[in-house]
Tab-separated table of C-alpha atoms and ligand atoms in Angstrom:
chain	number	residue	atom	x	y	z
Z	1	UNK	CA	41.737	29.127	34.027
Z	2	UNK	CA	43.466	26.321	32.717
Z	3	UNK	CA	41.180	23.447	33.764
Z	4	UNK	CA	38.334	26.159	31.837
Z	5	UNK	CA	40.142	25.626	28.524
Z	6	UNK	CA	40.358	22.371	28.414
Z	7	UNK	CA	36.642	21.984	29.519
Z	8	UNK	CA	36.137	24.490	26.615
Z	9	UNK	CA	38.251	22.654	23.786
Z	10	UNK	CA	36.611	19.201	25.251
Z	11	UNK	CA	33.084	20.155	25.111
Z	12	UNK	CA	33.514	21.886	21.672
Z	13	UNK	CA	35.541	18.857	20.054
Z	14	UNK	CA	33.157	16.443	21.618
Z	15	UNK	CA	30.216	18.475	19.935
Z	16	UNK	CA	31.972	18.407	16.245
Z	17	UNK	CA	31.662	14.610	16.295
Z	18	UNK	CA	28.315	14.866	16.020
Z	19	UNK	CA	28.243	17.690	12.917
Z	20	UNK	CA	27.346	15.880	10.203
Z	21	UNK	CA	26.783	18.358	7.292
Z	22	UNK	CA	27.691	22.106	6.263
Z	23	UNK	CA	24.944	23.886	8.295
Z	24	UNK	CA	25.777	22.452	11.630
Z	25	UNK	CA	29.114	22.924	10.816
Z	26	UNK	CA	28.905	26.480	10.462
Z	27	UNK	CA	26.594	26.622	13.672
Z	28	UNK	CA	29.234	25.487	15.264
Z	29	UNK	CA	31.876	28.055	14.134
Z	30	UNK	CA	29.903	30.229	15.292
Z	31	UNK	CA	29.214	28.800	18.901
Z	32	UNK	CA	32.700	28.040	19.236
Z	33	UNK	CA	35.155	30.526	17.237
Z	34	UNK	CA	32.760	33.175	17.213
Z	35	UNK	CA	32.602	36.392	19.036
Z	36	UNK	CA	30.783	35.193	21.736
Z	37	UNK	CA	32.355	32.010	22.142
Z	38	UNK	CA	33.914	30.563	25.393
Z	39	UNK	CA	37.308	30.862	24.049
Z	40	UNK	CA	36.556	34.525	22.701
Z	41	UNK	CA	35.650	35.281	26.269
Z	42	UNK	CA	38.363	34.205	27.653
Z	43	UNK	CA	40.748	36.500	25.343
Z	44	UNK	CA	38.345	39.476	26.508
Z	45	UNK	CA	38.938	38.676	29.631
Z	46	UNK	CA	42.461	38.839	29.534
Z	47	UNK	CA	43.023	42.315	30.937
Z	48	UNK	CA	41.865	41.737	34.010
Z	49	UNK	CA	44.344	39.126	34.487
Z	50	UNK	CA	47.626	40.092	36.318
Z	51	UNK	CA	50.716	40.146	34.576
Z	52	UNK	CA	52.146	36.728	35.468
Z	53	UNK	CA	49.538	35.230	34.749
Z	54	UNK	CA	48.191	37.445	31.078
Z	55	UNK	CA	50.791	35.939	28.949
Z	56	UNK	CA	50.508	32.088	30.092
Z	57	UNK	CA	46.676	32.427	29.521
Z	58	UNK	CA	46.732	34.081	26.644
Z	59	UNK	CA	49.230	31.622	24.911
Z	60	UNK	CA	46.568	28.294	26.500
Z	61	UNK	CA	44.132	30.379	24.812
Z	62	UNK	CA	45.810	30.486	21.666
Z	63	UNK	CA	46.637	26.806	21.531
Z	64	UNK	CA	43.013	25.984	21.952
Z	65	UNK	CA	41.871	28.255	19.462
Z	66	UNK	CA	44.030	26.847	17.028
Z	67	UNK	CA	43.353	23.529	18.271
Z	68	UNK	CA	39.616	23.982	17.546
Z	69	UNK	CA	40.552	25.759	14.196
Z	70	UNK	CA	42.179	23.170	13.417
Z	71	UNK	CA	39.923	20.364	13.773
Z	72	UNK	CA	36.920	22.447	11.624
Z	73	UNK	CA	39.223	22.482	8.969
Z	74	UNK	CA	39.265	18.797	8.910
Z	75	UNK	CA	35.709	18.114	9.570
Z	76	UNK	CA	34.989	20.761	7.035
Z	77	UNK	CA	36.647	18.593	4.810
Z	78	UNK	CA	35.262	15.153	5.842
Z	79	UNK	CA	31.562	17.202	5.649
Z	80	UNK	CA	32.265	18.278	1.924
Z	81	UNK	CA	33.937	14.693	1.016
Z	82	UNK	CA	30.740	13.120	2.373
Z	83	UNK	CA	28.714	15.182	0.253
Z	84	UNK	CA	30.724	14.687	-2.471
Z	85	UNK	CA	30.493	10.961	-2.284
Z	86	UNK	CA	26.458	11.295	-1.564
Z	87	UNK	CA	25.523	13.003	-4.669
Z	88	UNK	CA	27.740	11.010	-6.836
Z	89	UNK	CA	25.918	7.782	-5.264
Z	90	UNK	CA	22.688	9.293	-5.690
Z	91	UNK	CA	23.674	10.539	-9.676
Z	92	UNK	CA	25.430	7.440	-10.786
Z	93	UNK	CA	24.464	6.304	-14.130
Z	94	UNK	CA	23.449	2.963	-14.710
Z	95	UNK	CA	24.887	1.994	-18.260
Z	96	UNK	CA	23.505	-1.815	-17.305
Z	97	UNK	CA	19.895	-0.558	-17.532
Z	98	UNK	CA	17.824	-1.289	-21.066
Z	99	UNK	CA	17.255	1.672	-23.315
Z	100	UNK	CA	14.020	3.231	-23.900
Z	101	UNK	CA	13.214	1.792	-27.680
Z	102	UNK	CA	12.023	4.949	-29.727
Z	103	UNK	CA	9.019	3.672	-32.102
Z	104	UNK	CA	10.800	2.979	-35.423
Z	105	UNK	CA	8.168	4.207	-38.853
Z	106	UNK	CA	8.158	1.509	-41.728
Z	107	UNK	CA	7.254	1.445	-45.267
Z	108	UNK	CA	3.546	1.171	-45.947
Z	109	UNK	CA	2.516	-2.589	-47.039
Z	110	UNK	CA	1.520	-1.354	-50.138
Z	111	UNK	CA	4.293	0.722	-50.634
Z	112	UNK	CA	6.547	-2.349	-50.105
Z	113	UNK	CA	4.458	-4.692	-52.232
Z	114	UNK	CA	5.167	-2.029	-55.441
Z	115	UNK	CA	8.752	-1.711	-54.545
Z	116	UNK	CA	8.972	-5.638	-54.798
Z	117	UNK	CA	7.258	-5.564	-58.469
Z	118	UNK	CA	8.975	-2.599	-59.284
Z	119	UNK	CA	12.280	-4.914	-57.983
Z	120	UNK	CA	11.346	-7.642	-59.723
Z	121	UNK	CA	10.359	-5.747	-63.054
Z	122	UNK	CA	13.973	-4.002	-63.115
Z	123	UNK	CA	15.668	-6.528	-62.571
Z	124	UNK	CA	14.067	-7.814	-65.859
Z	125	UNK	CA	15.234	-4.873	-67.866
Z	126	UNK	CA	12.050	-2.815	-66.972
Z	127	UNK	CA	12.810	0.979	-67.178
Z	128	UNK	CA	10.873	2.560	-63.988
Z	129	UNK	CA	8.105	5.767	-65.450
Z	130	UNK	CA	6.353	7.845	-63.823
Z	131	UNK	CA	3.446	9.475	-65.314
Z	132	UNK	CA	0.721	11.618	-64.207
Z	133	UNK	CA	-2.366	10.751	-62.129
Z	134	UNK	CA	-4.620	13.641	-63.548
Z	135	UNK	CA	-5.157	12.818	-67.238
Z	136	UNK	CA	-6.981	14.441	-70.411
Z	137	UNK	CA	-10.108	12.364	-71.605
Z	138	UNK	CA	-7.943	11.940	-74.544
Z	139	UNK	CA	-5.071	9.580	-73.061
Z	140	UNK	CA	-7.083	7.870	-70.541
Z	141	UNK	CA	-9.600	6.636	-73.052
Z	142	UNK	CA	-9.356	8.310	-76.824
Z	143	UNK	CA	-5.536	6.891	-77.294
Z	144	UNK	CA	-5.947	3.835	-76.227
Z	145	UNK	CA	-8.503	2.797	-78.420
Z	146	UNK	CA	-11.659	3.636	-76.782
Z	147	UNK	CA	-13.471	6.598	-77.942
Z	148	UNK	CA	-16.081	9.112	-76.567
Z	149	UNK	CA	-19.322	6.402	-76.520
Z	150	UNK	CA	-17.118	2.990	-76.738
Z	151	UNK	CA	-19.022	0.621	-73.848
Z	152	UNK	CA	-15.343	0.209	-72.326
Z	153	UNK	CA	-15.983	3.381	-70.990
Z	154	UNK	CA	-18.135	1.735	-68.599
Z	155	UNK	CA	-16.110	-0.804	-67.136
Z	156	UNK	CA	-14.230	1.960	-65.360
Z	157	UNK	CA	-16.245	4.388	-63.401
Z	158	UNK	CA	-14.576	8.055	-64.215
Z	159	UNK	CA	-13.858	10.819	-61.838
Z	160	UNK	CA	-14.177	13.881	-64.269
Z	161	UNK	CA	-12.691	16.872	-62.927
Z	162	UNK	CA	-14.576	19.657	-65.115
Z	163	UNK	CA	-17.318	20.262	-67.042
Z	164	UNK	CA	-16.851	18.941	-70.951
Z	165	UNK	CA	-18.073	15.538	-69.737
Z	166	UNK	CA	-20.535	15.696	-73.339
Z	167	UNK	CA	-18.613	16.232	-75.733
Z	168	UNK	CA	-15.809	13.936	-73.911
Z	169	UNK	CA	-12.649	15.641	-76.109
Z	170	UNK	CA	-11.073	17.764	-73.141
Z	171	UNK	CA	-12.622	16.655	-70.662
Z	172	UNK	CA	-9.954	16.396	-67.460
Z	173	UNK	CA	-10.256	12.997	-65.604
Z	174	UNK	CA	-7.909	11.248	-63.013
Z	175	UNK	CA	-6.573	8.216	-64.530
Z	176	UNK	CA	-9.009	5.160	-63.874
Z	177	UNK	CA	-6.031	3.183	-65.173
Z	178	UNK	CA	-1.970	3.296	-65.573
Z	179	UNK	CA	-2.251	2.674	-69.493
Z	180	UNK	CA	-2.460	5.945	-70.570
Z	181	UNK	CA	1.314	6.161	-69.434
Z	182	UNK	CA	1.762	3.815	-72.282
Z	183	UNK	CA	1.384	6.695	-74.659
Z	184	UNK	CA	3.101	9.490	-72.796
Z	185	UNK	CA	6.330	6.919	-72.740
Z	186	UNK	CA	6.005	5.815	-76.300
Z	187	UNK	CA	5.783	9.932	-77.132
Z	188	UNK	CA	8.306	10.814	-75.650
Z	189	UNK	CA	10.762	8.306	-76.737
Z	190	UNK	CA	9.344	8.287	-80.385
Z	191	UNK	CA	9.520	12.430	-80.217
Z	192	UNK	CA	13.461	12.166	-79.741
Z	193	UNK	CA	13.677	10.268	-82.890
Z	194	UNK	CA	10.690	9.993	-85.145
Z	195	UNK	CA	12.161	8.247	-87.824
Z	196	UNK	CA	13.995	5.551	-85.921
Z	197	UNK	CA	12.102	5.392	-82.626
Z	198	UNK	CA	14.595	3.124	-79.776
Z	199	UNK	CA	12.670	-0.027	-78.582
Z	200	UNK	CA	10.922	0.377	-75.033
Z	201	UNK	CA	10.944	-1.633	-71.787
Z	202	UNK	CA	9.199	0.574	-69.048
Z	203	UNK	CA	7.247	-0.239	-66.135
Z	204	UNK	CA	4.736	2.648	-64.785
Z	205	UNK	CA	3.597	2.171	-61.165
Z	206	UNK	CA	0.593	4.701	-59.627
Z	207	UNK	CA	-2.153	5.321	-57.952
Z	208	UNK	CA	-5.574	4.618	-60.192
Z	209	UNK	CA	-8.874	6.200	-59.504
Z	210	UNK	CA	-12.692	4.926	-60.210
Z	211	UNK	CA	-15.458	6.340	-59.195
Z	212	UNK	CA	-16.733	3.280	-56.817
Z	213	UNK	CA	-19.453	3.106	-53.812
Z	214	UNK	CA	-16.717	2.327	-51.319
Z	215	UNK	CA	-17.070	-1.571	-49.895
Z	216	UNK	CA	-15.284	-4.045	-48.435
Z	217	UNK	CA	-14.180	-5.269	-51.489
Z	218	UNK	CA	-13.702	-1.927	-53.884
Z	219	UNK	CA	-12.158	0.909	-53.051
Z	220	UNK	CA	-12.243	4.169	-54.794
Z	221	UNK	CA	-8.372	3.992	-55.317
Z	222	UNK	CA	-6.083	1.828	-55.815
Z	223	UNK	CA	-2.502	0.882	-57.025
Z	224	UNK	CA	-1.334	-0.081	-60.278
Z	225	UNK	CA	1.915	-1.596	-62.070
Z	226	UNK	CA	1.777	-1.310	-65.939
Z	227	UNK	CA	4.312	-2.708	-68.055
Z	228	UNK	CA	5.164	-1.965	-71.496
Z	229	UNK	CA	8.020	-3.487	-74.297
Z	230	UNK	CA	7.702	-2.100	-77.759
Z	231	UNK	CA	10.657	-3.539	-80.211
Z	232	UNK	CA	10.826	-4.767	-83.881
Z	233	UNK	CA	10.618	-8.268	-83.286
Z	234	UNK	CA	8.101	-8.850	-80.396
Z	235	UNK	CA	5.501	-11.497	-80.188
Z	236	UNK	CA	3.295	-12.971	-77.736
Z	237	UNK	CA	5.581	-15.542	-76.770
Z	238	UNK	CA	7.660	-12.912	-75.519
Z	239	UNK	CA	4.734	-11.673	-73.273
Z	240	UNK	CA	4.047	-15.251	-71.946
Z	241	UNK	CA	7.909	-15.621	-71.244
Z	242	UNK	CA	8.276	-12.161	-69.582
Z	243	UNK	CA	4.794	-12.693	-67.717
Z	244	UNK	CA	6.074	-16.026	-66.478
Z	245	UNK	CA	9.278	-15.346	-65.517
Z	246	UNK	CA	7.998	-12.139	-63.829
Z	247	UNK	CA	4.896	-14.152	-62.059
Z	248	UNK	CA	7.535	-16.373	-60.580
Z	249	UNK	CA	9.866	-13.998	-58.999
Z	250	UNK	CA	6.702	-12.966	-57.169
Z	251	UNK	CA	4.757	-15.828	-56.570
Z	252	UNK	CA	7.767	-18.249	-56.280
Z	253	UNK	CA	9.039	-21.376	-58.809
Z	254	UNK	CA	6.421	-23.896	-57.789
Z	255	UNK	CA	3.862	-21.508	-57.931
Z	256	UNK	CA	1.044	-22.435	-61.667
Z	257	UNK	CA	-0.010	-19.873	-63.876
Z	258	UNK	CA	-2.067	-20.058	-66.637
Z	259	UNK	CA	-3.329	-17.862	-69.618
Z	260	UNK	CA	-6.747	-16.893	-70.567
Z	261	UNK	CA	-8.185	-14.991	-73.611
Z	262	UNK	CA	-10.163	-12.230	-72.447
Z	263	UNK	CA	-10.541	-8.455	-74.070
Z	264	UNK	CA	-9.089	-4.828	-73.780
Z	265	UNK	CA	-9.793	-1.952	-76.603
Z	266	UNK	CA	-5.781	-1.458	-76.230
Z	267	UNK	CA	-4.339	-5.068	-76.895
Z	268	UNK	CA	-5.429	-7.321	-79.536
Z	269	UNK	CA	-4.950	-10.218	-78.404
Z	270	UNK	CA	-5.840	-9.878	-74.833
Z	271	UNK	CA	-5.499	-12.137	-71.776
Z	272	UNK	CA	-5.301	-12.611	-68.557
Z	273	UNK	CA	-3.241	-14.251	-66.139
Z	274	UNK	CA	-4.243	-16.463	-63.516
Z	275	UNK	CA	-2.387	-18.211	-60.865
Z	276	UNK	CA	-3.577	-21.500	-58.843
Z	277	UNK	CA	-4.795	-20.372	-55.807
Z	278	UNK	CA	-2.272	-20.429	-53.086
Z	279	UNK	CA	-4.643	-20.514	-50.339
Z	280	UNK	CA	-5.882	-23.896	-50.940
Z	281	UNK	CA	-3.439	-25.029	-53.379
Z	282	UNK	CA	-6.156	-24.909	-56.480
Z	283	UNK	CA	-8.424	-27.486	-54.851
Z	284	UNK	CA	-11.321	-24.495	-54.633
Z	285	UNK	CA	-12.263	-22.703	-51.559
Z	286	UNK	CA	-13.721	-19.073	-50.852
Z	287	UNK	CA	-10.649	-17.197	-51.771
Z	288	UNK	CA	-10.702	-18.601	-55.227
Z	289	UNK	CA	-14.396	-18.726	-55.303
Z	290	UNK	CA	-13.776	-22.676	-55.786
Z	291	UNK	CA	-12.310	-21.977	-59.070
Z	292	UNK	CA	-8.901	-22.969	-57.729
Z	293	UNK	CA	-7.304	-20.002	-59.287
Z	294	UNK	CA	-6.673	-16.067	-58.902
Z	295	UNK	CA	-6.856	-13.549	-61.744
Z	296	UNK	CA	-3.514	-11.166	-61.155
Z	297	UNK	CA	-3.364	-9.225	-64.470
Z	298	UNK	CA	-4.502	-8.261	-67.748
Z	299	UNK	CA	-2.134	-8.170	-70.584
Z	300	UNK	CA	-2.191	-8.360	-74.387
Z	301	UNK	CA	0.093	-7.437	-77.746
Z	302	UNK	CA	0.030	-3.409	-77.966
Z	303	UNK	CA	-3.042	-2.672	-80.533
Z	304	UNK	CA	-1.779	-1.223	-83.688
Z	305	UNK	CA	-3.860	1.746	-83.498
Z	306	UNK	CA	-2.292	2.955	-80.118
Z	307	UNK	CA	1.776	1.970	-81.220
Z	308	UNK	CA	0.551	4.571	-84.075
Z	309	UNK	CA	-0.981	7.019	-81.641
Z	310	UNK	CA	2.993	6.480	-79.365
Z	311	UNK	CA	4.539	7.182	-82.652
Z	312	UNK	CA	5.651	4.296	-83.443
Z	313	UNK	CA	4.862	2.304	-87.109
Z	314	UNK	CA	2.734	-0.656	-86.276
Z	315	UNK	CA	4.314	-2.119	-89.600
Z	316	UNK	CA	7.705	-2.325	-88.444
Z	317	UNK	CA	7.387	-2.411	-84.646
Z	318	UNK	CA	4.986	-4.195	-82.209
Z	319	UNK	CA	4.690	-4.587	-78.322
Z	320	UNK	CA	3.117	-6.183	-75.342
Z	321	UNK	CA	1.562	-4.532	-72.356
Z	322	UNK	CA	-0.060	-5.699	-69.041
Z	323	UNK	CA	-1.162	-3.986	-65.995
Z	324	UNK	CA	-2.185	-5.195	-62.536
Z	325	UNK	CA	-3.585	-4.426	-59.405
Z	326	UNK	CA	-1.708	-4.407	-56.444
Z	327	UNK	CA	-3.284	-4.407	-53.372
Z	328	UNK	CA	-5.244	-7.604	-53.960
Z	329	UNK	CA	-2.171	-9.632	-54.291
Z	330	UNK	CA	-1.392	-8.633	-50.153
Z	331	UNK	CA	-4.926	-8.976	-49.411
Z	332	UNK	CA	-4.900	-12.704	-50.600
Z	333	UNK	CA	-1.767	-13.093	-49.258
Z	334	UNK	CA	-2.316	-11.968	-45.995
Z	335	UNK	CA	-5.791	-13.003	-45.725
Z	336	UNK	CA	-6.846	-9.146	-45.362
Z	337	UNK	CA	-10.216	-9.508	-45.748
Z	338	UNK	CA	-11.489	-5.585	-46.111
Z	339	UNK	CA	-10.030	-3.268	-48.801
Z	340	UNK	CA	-10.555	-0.245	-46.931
Z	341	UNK	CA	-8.201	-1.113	-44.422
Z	342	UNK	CA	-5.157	0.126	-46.932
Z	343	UNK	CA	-5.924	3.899	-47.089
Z	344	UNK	CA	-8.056	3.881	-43.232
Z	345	UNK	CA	-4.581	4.940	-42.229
Z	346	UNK	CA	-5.121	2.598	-39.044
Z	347	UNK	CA	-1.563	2.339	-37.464
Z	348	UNK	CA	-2.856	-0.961	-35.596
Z	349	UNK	CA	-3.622	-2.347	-39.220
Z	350	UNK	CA	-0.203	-1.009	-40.683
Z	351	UNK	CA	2.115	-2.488	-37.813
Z	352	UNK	CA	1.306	-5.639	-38.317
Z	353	UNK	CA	3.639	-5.900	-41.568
J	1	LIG	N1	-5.613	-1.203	-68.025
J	1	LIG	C1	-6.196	-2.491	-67.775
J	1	LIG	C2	-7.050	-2.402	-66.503
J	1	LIG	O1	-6.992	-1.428	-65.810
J	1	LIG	C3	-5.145	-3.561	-67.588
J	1	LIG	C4	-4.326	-3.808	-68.821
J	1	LIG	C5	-3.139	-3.123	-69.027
J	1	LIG	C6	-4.713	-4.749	-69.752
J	1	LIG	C7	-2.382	-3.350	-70.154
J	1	LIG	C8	-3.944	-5.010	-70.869
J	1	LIG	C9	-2.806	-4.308	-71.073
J	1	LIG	O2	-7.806	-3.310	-66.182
């Protein structure tokens, strides 16, 4: 009997070397400590034991129960310490590893070409407005000096937007230019104090509208920056100064401008304003059209008839005004060489800046 037990607790120790996780550890319970086990048997078999020898046996028996208890406890904890360390191993976070980059948005080039102007221009004093892009007939064209059959009409294709086109007085047009903002400023500041209107210094950036056959070189929409300064002692020197100052912030101190005489129904004088080509220097070359220089605005001293039609006395106050395109100062710049590309809403296109 005794030689059995220690077979028994030798054999079943022996075996629990081998269990590895919690499945063959409970198999092994269950082989061993279970009902049927060796061990088990041997307490069942107990009462047909004599006397002498019932209480000896049963107290081996005991001690290798307890033995085998014993050492499941510890393997059961060794199996669940194992684990433990496994799936810590296998979860561990590597805080070495490079981070997925999420895909960061950015500003539109032409967006952040007219925040530069717009930079620029405030910097100078320039009060930012923002006026409407659908427009009456009226401010578009009749305010600013060109009425219903004027042949400035036709230098701007018009989108009309309803049906008085004939008669031209309320008919409803999107803006083929920023200058009718010139009036809605000058109203509104002259409305606050008709007899002693303040002086003005506004720029008005937006969106301009004409109603083009869509190339590579004219689109049917486009950005503007118009500037306007109304005061009681302004001249055109002050426009060349402002202009010039303005042109140099943008195009940088080295850069060469020049003036030309040229004509709008809303200034008298007019100009525009060239600068020497930067892409070859003013030498001539395509860019330039071998003239060596690039047109960048129009600009002029505020006609008297439109100061009257901002409320303001052409007698006591006068005023200079320019406006520009926008676009075409990145597409020189960059050398973009389509137009189209700035509203084709091609994210390959718009990375690039
Ligand atoms: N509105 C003119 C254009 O669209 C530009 C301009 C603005 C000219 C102000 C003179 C004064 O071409």
């Amino acid at each position: 009997m005794q030689e059995n037990l220690k077979e028994i607790e030798k054999n079943a120790l022996a075996e629990l070397e081998s269990v590895q996780d919690e499945g063959a550890l409970d198999k092994w319970r269950v082989t061993h400590l279970g009902r049927s086990s060796a061990v088990m048997q041997v307490f069942a078999g107990l009462g047909s034991l004599s006397k002498e020898e019932r209480p000896v046996a049963g107290q081996q028996a005991n001690q290798v129960k307890q033995a085998l208890e014993k050492a499941l406890a510890e393997k059961t904890g060794e199996v669940k310490q194992a684990a433990l360390q496994q799936s810590l191993a296998a979860e561990r976070l590597d805080v070495t590893l490079p981070g997925r980059p999420c895909r960061r948005g950015r500003l539109h080039p032409a967006t952040a070409n007219l925040r530069r102007i717009l930079g620029i221009l405030a910097g100078m004093g320039f009060q930012v407005y923002t006026s409407r892009d659908v427009e009456s007939d009226e401010y578009n064209f009749q305010l600013l000096n060109i009425p219903p059959h004027h042949p400035a009409r036709e230098m701007q294709d018009t989108f009309y937007i309803d049906s008085h086109v004939e008669d031209g007085t309320y008919a409803t047009v999107l803006r083929t230019h920023t200058s009718p903002g010139q009036i809605r400023a000058m109203r509104e500041f002259s409305s606050a104090n008709p007899q002693n209107p303040p002086p003005i210094r506004v720029a008005l950036p937006g969106m301009v509208y004409r109603f083009e056959q869509i190339t590579f070189r004219s689109e049917m929409q486009f950005y503007q920056v118009e500037g306007l300064a109304v005061g009681e002692t302004i001249t055109f020197g002050d426009l060349k100064g402002t202009l010039l100052e303005f042109a140099r912030r943008m195009f940088g101190r080295e850069a060469r401008f020049r003036f030309r005489a040229d004509h709008f129904p809303f200034t008298e004088p007019s100009a525009e304003m060239d600068v020497e080509c930067y892409v070859c220097g003013g030498k001539g070359c395509p860019v330039c059209k071998k003239s060596g220089w690039l047109e960048i605005l129009g600009c002029g001293m505020v006609h008297p008839a439109v100061l009257e039609n901002g409320g303001y006395d052409p007698r006591r106050f006068s005023g200079f005004a320019f406006g520009m395109g926008t676009e075409r100062q990145l597409m020189l710049r960059y050398k973009i060489n389509d137009i189209r590309h700035f509203w084709g809403n091609d994210i390959r296109f718009l990375e690039q800046f």
